[in-house]
Short mmCIF file of C-alpha atoms in Angstrom, two decimals:
data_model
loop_
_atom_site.label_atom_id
_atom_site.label_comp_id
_atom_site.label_asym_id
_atom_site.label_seq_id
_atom_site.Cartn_x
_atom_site.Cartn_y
_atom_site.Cartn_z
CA UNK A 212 31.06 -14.30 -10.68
CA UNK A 213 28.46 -12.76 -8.24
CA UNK A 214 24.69 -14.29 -7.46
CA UNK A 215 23.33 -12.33 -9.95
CA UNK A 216 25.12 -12.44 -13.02
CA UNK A 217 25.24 -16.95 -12.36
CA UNK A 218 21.22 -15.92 -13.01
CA UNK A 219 21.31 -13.46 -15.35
CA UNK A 220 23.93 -15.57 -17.70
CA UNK A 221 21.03 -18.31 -17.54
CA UNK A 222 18.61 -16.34 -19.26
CA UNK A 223 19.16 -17.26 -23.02
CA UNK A 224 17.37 -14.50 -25.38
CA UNK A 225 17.26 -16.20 -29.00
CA UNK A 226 16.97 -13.74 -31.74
CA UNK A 227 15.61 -14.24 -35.31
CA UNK A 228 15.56 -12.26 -37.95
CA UNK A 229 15.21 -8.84 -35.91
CA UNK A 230 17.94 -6.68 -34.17
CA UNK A 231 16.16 -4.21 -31.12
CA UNK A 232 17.78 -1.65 -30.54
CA UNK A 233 17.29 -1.01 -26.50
CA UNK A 234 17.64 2.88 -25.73
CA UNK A 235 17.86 4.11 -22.35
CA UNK A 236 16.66 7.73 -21.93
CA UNK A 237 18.12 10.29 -19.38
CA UNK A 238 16.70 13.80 -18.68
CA UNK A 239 18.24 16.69 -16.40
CA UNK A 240 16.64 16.98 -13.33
CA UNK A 241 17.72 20.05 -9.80
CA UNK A 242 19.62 17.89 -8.37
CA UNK A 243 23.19 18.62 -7.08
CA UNK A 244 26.18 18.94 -9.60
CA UNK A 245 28.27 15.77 -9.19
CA UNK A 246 25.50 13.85 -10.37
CA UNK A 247 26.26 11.88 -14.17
CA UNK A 248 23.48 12.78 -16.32
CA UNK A 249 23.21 11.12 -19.73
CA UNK A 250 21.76 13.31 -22.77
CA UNK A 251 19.44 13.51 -24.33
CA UNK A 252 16.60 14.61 -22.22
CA UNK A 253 13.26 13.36 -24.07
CA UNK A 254 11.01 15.76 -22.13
CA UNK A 255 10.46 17.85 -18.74
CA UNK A 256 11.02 15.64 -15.62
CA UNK A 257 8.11 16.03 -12.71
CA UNK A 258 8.87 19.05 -10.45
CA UNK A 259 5.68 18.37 -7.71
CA UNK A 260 8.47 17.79 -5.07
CA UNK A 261 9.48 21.31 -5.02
CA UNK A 262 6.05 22.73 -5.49
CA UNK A 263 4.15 23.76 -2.53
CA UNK A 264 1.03 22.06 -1.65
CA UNK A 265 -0.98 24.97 -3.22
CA UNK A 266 0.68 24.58 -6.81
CA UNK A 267 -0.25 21.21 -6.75
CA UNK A 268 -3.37 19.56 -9.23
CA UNK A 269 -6.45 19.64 -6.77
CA UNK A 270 -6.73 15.68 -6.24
CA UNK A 271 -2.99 15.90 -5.11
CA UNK A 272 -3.79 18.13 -2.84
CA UNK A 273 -6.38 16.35 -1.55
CA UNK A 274 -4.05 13.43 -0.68
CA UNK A 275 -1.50 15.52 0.81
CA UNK A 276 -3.81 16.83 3.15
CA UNK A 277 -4.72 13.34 3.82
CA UNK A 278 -1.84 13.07 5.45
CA UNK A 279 -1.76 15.49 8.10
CA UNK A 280 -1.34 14.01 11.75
CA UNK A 281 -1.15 16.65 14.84
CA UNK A 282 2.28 17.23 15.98
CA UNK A 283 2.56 15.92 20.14
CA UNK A 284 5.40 16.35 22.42
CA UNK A 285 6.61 13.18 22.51
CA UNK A 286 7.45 11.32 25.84
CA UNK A 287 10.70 12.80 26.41
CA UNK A 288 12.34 8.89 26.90
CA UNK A 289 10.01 8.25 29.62
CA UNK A 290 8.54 5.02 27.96
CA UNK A 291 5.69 4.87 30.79
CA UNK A 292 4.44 7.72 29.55
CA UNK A 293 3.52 6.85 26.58
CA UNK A 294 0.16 5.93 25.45
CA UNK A 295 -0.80 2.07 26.58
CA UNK A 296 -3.47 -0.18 25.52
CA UNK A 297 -3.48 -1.73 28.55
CA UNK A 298 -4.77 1.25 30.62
CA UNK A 299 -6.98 3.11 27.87
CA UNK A 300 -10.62 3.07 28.48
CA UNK A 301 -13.78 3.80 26.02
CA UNK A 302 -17.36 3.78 27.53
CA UNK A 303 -20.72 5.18 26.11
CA UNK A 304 -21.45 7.95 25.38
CA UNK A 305 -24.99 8.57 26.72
CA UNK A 306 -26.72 6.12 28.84
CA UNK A 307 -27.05 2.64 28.07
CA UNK A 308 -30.13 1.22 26.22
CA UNK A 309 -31.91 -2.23 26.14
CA UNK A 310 -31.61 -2.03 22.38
CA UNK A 311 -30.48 -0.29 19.58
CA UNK A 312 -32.44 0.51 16.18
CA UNK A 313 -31.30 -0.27 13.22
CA UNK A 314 -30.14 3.06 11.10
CA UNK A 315 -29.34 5.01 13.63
CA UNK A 316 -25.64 5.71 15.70
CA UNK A 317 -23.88 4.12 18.50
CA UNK A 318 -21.62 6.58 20.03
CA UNK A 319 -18.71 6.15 22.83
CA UNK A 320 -16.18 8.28 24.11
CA UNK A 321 -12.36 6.70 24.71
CA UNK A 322 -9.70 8.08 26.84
CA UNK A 323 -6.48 7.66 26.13
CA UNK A 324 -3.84 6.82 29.21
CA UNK A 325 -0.47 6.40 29.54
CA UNK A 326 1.46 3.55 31.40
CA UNK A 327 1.00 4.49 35.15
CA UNK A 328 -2.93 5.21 34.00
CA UNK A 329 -2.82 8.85 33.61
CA UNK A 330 -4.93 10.46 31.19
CA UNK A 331 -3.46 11.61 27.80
CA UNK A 332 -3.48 15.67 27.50
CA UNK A 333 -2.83 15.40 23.64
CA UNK A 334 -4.37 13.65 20.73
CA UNK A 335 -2.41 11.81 17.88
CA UNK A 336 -2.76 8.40 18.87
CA UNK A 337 -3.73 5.88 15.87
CA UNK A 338 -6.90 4.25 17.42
CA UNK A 339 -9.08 1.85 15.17
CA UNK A 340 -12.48 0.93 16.09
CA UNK A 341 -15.30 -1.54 14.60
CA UNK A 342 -18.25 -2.77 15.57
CA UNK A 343 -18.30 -6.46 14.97
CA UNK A 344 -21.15 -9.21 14.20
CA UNK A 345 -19.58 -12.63 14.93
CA UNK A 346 -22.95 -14.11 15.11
CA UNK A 347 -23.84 -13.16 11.02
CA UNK A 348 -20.10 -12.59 9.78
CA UNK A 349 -20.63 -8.89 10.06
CA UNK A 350 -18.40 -5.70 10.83
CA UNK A 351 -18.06 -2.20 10.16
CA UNK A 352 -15.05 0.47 10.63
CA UNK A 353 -15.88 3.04 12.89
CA UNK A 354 -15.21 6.72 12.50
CA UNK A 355 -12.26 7.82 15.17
CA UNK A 356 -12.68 11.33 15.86
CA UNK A 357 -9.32 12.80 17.57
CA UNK A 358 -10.35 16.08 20.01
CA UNK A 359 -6.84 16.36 20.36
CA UNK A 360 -6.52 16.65 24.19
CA UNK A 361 -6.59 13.01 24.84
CA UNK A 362 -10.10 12.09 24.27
CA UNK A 363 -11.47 10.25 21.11
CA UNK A 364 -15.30 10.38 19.65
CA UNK A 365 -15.86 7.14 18.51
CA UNK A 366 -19.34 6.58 16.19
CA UNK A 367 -20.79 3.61 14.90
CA UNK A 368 -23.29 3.09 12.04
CA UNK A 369 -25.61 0.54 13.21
CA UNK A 370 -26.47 -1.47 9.85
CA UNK A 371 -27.47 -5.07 10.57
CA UNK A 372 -30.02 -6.10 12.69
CA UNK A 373 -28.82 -8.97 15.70
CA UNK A 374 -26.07 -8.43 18.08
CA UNK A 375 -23.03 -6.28 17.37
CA UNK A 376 -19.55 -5.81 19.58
CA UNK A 377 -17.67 -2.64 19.95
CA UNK A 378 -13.47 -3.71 19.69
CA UNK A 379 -10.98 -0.43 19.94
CA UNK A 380 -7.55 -1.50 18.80
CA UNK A 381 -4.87 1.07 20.08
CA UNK A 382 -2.34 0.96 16.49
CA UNK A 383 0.61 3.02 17.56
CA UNK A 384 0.92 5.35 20.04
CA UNK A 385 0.99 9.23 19.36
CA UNK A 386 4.73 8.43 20.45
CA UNK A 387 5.43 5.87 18.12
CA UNK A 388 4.17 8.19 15.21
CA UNK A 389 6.58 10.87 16.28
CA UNK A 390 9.23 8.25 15.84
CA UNK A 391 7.79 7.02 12.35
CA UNK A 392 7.39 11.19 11.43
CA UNK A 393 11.11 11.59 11.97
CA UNK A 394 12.62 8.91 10.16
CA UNK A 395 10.55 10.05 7.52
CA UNK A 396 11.71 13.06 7.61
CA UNK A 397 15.35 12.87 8.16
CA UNK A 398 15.81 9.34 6.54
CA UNK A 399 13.94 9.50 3.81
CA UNK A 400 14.03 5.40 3.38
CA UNK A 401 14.34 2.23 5.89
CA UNK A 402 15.62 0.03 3.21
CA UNK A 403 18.32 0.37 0.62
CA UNK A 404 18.91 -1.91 -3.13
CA UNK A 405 21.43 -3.03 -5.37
CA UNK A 406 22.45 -2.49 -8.81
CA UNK A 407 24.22 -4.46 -10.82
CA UNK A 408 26.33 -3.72 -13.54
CA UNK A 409 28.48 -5.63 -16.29
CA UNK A 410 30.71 -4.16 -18.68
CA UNK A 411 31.46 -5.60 -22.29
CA UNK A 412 34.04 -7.69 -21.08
CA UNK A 413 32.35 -8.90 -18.69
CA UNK A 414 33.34 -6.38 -15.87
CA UNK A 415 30.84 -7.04 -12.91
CA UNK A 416 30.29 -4.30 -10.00
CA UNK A 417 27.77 -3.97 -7.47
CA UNK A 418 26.16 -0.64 -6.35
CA UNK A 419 23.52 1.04 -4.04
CA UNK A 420 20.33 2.36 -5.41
CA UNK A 421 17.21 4.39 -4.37
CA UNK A 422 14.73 6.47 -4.75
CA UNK A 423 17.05 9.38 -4.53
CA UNK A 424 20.47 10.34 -4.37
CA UNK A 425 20.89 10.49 -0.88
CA UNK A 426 19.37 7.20 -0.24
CA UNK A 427 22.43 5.98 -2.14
CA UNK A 428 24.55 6.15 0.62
CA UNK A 429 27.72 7.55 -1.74
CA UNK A 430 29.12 11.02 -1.15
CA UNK A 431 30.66 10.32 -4.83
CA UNK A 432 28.53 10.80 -8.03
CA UNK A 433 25.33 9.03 -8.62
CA UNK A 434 23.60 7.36 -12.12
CA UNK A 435 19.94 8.93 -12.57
CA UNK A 436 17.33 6.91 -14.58
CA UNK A 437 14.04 8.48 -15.21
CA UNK A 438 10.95 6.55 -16.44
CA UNK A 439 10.46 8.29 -19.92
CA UNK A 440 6.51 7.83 -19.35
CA UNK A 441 5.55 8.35 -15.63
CA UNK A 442 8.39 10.52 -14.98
CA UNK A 443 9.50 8.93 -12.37
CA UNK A 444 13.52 9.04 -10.94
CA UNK A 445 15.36 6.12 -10.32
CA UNK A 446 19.09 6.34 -8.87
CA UNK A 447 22.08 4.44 -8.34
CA UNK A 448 25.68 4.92 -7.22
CA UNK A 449 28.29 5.55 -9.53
CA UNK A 450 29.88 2.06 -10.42
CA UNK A 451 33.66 2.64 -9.79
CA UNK A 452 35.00 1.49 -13.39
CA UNK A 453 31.89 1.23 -15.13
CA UNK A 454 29.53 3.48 -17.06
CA UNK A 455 25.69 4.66 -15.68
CA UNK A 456 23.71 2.78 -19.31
CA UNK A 457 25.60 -0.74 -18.24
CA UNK A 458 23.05 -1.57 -15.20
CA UNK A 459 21.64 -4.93 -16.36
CA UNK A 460 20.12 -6.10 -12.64
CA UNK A 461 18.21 -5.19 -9.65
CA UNK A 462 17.21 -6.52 -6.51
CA UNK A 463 16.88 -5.77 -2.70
CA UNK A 464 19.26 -4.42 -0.62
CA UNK A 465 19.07 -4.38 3.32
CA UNK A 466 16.84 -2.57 5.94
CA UNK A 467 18.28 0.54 7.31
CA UNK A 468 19.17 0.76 11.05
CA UNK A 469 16.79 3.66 11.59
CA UNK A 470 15.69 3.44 15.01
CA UNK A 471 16.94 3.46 18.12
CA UNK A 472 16.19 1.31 21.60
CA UNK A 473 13.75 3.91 22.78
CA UNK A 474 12.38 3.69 19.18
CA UNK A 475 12.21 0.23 19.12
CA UNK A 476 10.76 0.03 22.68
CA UNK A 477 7.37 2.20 21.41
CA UNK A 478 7.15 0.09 18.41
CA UNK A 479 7.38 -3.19 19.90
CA UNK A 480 4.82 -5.84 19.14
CA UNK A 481 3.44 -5.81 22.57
CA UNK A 482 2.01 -2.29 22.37
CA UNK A 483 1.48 -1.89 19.02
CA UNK A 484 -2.02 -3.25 16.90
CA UNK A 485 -3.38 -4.46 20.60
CA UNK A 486 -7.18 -4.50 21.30
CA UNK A 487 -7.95 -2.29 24.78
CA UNK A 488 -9.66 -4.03 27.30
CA UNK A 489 -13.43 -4.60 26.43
CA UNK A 490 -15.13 -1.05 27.53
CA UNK A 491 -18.85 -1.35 26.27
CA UNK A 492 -21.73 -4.73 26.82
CA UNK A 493 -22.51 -6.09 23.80
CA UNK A 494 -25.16 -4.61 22.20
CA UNK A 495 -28.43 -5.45 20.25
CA UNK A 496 -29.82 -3.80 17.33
CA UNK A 497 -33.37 -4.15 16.37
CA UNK A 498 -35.51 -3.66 13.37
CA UNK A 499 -37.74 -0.54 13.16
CA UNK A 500 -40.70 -2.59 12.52
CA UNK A 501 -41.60 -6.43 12.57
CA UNK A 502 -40.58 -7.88 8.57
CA UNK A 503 -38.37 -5.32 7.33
CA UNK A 504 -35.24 -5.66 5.88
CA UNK A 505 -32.68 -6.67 8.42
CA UNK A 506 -30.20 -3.98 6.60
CA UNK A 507 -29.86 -0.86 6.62
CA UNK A 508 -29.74 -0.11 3.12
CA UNK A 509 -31.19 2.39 1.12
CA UNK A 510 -31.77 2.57 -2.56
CA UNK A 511 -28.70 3.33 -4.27
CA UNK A 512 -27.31 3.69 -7.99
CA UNK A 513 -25.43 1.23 -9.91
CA UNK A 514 -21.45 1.40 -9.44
CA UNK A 515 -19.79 3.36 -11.62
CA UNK A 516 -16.46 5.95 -11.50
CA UNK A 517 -16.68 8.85 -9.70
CA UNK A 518 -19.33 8.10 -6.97
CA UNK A 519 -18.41 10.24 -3.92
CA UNK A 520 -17.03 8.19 -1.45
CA UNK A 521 -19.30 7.55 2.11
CA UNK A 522 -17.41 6.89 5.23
CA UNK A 523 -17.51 4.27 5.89
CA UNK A 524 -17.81 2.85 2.40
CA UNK A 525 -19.49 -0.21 3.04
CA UNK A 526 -19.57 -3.32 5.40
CA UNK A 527 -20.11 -6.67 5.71
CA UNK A 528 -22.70 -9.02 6.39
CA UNK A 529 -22.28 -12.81 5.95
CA UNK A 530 -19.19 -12.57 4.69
CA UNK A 531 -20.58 -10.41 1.50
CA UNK A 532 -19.55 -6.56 0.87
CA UNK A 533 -22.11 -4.05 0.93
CA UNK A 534 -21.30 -0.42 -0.24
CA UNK A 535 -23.30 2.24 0.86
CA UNK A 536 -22.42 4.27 -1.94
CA UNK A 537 -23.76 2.14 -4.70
CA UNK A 538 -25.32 -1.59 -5.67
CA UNK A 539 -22.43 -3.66 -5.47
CA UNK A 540 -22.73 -7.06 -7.00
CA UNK A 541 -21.01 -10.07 -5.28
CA UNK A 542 -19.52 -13.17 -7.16
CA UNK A 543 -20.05 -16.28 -4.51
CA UNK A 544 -19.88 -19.51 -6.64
CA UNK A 545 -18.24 -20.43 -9.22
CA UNK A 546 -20.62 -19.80 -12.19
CA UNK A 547 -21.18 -16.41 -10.93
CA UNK A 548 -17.62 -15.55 -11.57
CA UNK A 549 -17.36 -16.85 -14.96
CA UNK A 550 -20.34 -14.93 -16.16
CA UNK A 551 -18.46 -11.70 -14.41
CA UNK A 552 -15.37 -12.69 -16.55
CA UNK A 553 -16.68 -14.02 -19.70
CA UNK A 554 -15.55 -11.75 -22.26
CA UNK A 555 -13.28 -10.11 -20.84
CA UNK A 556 -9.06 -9.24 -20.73
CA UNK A 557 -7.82 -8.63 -16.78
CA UNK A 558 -4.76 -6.74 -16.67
CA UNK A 559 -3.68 -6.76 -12.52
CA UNK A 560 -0.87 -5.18 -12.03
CA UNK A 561 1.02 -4.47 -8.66
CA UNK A 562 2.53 -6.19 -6.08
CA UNK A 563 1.97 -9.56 -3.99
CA UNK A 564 -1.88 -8.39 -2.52
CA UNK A 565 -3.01 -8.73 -5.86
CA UNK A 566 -0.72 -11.64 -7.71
CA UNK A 567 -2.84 -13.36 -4.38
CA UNK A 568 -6.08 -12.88 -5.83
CA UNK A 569 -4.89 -13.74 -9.00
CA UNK A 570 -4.07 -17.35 -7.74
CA UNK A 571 -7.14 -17.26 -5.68
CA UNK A 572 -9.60 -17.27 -9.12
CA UNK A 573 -6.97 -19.81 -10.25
CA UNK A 574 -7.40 -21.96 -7.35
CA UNK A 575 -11.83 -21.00 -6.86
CA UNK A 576 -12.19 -21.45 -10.55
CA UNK A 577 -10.55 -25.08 -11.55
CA UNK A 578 -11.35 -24.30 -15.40
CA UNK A 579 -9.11 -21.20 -15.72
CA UNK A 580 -5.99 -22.49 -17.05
CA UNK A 581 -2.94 -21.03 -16.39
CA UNK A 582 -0.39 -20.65 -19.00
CA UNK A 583 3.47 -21.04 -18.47
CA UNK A 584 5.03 -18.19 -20.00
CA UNK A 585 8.73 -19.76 -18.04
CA UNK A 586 8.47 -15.80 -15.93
CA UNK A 587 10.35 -15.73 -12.68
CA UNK A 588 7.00 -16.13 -10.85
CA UNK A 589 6.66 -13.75 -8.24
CA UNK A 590 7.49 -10.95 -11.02
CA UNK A 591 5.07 -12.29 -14.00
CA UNK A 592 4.25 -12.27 -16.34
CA UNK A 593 1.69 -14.62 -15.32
CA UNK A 594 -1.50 -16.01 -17.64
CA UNK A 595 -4.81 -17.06 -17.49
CA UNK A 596 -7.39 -18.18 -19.84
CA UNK A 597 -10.85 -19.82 -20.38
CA UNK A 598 -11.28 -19.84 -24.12
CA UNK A 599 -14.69 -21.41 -24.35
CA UNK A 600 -15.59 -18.20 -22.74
CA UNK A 601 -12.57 -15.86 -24.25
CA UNK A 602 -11.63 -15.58 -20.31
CA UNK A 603 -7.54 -14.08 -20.38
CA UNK A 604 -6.18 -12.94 -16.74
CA UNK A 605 -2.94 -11.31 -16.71
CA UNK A 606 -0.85 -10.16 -13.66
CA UNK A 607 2.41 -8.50 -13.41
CA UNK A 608 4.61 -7.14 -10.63
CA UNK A 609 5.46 -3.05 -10.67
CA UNK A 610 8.80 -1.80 -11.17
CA UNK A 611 10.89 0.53 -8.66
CA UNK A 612 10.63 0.50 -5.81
CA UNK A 613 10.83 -3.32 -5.78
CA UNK A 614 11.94 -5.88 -3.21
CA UNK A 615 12.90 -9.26 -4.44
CA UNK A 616 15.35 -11.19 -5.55
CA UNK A 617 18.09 -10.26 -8.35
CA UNK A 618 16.51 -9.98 -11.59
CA UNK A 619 17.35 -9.14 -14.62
CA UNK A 620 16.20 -5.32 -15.67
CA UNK A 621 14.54 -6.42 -18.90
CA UNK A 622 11.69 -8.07 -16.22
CA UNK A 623 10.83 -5.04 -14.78
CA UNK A 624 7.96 -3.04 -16.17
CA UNK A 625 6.54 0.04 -15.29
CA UNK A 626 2.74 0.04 -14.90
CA UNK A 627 2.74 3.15 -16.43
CA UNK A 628 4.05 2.22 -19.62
CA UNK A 629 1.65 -0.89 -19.83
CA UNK A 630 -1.36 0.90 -19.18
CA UNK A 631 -0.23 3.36 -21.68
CA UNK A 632 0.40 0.00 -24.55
CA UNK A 633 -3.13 -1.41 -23.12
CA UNK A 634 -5.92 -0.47 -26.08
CA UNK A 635 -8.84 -0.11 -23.38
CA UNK A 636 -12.92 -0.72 -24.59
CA UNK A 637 -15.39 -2.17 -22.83
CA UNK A 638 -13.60 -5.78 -22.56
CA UNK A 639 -10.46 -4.36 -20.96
CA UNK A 640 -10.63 -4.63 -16.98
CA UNK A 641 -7.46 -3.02 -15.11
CA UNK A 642 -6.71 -3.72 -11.73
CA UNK A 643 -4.07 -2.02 -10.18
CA UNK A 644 -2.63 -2.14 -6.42
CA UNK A 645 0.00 0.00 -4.89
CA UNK A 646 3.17 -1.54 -3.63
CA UNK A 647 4.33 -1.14 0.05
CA UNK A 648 3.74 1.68 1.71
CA UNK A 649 6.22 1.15 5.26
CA UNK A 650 9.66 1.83 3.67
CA UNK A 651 9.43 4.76 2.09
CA UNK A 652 7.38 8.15 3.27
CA UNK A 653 3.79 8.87 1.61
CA UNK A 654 4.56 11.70 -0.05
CA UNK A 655 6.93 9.58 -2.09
CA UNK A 656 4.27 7.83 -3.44
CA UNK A 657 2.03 11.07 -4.02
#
């Protein structure tokens, strides 16, 4: 008996009075001929993969352009020639000053080098810049403005008053990108899963499953599951003996060998996320005139949905957020948070970023209680409550695409179908978080 099926036999379901039927739901979808579809097809599948980006609903098209990055000619397996963040440089842009007022822009320009310390002739290089305030907890993303010919604009909102520090952290390389571009393209995903499936008689196989059917690996026919609320397409390898509605498990598979030693060699860890040697003096920022606000911050509405979004959105200052594009509140003891909460059902649902911050009010808040609901924890369902105060937190993992161990398919949930059982008013909070972006390309999750 495999790993999976010694867990899945321990899960005792006990069953009174009431028989469920379980249904799973199938719909025909344009995908090649040898793949085992299973009638009846409750409504149209999604078809934005074969649209162009025209076709698409406006705010999808807004992401997809999002994701444009300028196409560069790679190094052409010369590894010094790459971009290094060793020999890239950033100075000011104009002429130094004694000091800075507050409101206004610091700008610098950065040049990007290669290995042997030639200048770049192309753009495409993931830079990230900040100006930092270790002095009052402070720091703010800059805006990194790619001419495309090797040179970068960098600009910096000057919003606290005291001393600030530029930091330039070279991300990948324009190289590296090209690398992560075409595995995207041609592989489609780094990492693979497996299905499991049991038969009446207790029949056990183990398959391959993905996102699509040529993730599977299998040049035989596939199983497709679709998500009869979101849409979305699920598939597995055809189980040898067994038929596509007996899956009863899931869990991760392996990562792909995607890359090779060139590859590997512009994504290493010693020229990837590195900070470039310091370029620009720190700086200091002054008020415009003796008692004002040491902030840069104008009047601004209350927070609400549908704000435009400022870039940057907001920084910090003593180690509290500040948008720019509304009055943010901040929750910094523990009474502060209660009176946020009281009230109030939290539905988080997503993967382990946010399960974190459930545990965090857990472990900031000693009076939420958690409740033992006997989950598998780092899948959920996992409870909350302060009833003095009607207080109930909820969080719960996401379904496909989901690494973890083998679990049982009646754990997985999509957050689609939740939000869609969720009755909503003005004591319903949702807070949802996307799961991991690396392993799969981003128009798979657009």
């Amino acid at each position: 008996m495999g790993p999976f099926m010694k867990q899945y036999n321990g899960y005792k379901i006990l069953t009174v009075g009431l028989v469920f039927p379980v249904w799973i739901l199938y719909c025909t979808m344009s995908w090649s001929d040898d793949t085992i579809f299973r009638p009846p097809a409750p409504r149209p599948a999604y078809e934005f993969a074969s649209k162009s980006i025209e076709s698409l609903p406006q705010e999808l098209a807004n992401l997809t352009n999002l994701l444009y990055w300028p196409l560069t000619p790679g190094d052409k397996g010369d590894l010094l020639a790459s971009t290094s963040p060793q020999t890239s440089t950033y100075h000011l842009r104009g002429p130094a000053q004694a000091s800075y007022a507050l409101g206004t822009y610091l700008e610098a320009i950065l040049i990007a080098r290669d290995h042997r310390g030639r200048p770049k002739t192309h753009g495409g290089d993931l830079f990230r810049a900040q100006l930092l305030g270790p002095d009052v907890k402070a720091g703010v993303p800059g805006d990194v403005q790619d001419l495309e010919n090797g040179t970068y604009l960098l600009s910096f909102p000057l919003l606290w008053a005291g001393k600030a520090q530029v930091q330039v952290r070279l991300i990948h390389s324009s190289e590296a990108i090209g690398v992560l571009r075409r595995i995207w393209r041609e592989k489609r995903a780094t990492v693979d899963f497996q299905g499991y499936f049991r038969g009446p008689t207790g029949t056990e196989e183990t398959v391959i499953c993905n996102v699509d059917p040529q993730s599977t690996r299998t040049k035989g026919p596939t199983c497709q599951y679709r998500d009869v609320d979101s849409g979305e397409l699920w598939f597995c390898a055809q189980p040898p003996t067994l038929p596509c509605n007996s899956l009863v498990g899931h869990s991760s598979g392996h990562y792909l060998n995607v890359t090779t030693p060139h590859d590997e060699a512009l994504l290493a860890w010693k020229v990837t996320d590195k900070v470039l040697p310091q370029g620009i003096s720190p700086i200091q920022i002054r008020t415009t005139a003796p008692g004002n606000s040491s902030l840069a911050l104008s009047p601004r509405p209350p927070c609400h949905p549908g704000l435009p979004a400022p870039k940057p959105s907001g920084f910090y200052h003593r180690e509290v957020w500040h948008s720019l594009s509304c009055s943010s509140r901040s929750f910094s003891t523990v009474d502060s948070i209660l009176g946020c909460l009281a009230g109030r059902v939290v539905h988080m649902m997503g993967d382990s970023t946010l399960r974190q911050w459930w545990e965090y009010l857990l472990h900031t808040v000693p009076s939420l209680k958690s409740m033992d609901l006997h989950p598998t924890y780092h899948l959920g369902l996992l409870m909350a409550v302060k009833t003095i105060q009607d207080i109930m937190l909820y969080w719960q993992a996401h379904s496909w695409p989901l690494r973890f161990l083998p679990t049982p398919m009646a754990s997985l949930h999509s957050v689609v179908c939740e939000l869609g059982g969720l009755t909503g008013g003005p004591h319903t909070v949702v807070v949802l978080s996307p799961s991991h972006f690396t392993t799969f390309p981003a128009s798979f999750f657009i």
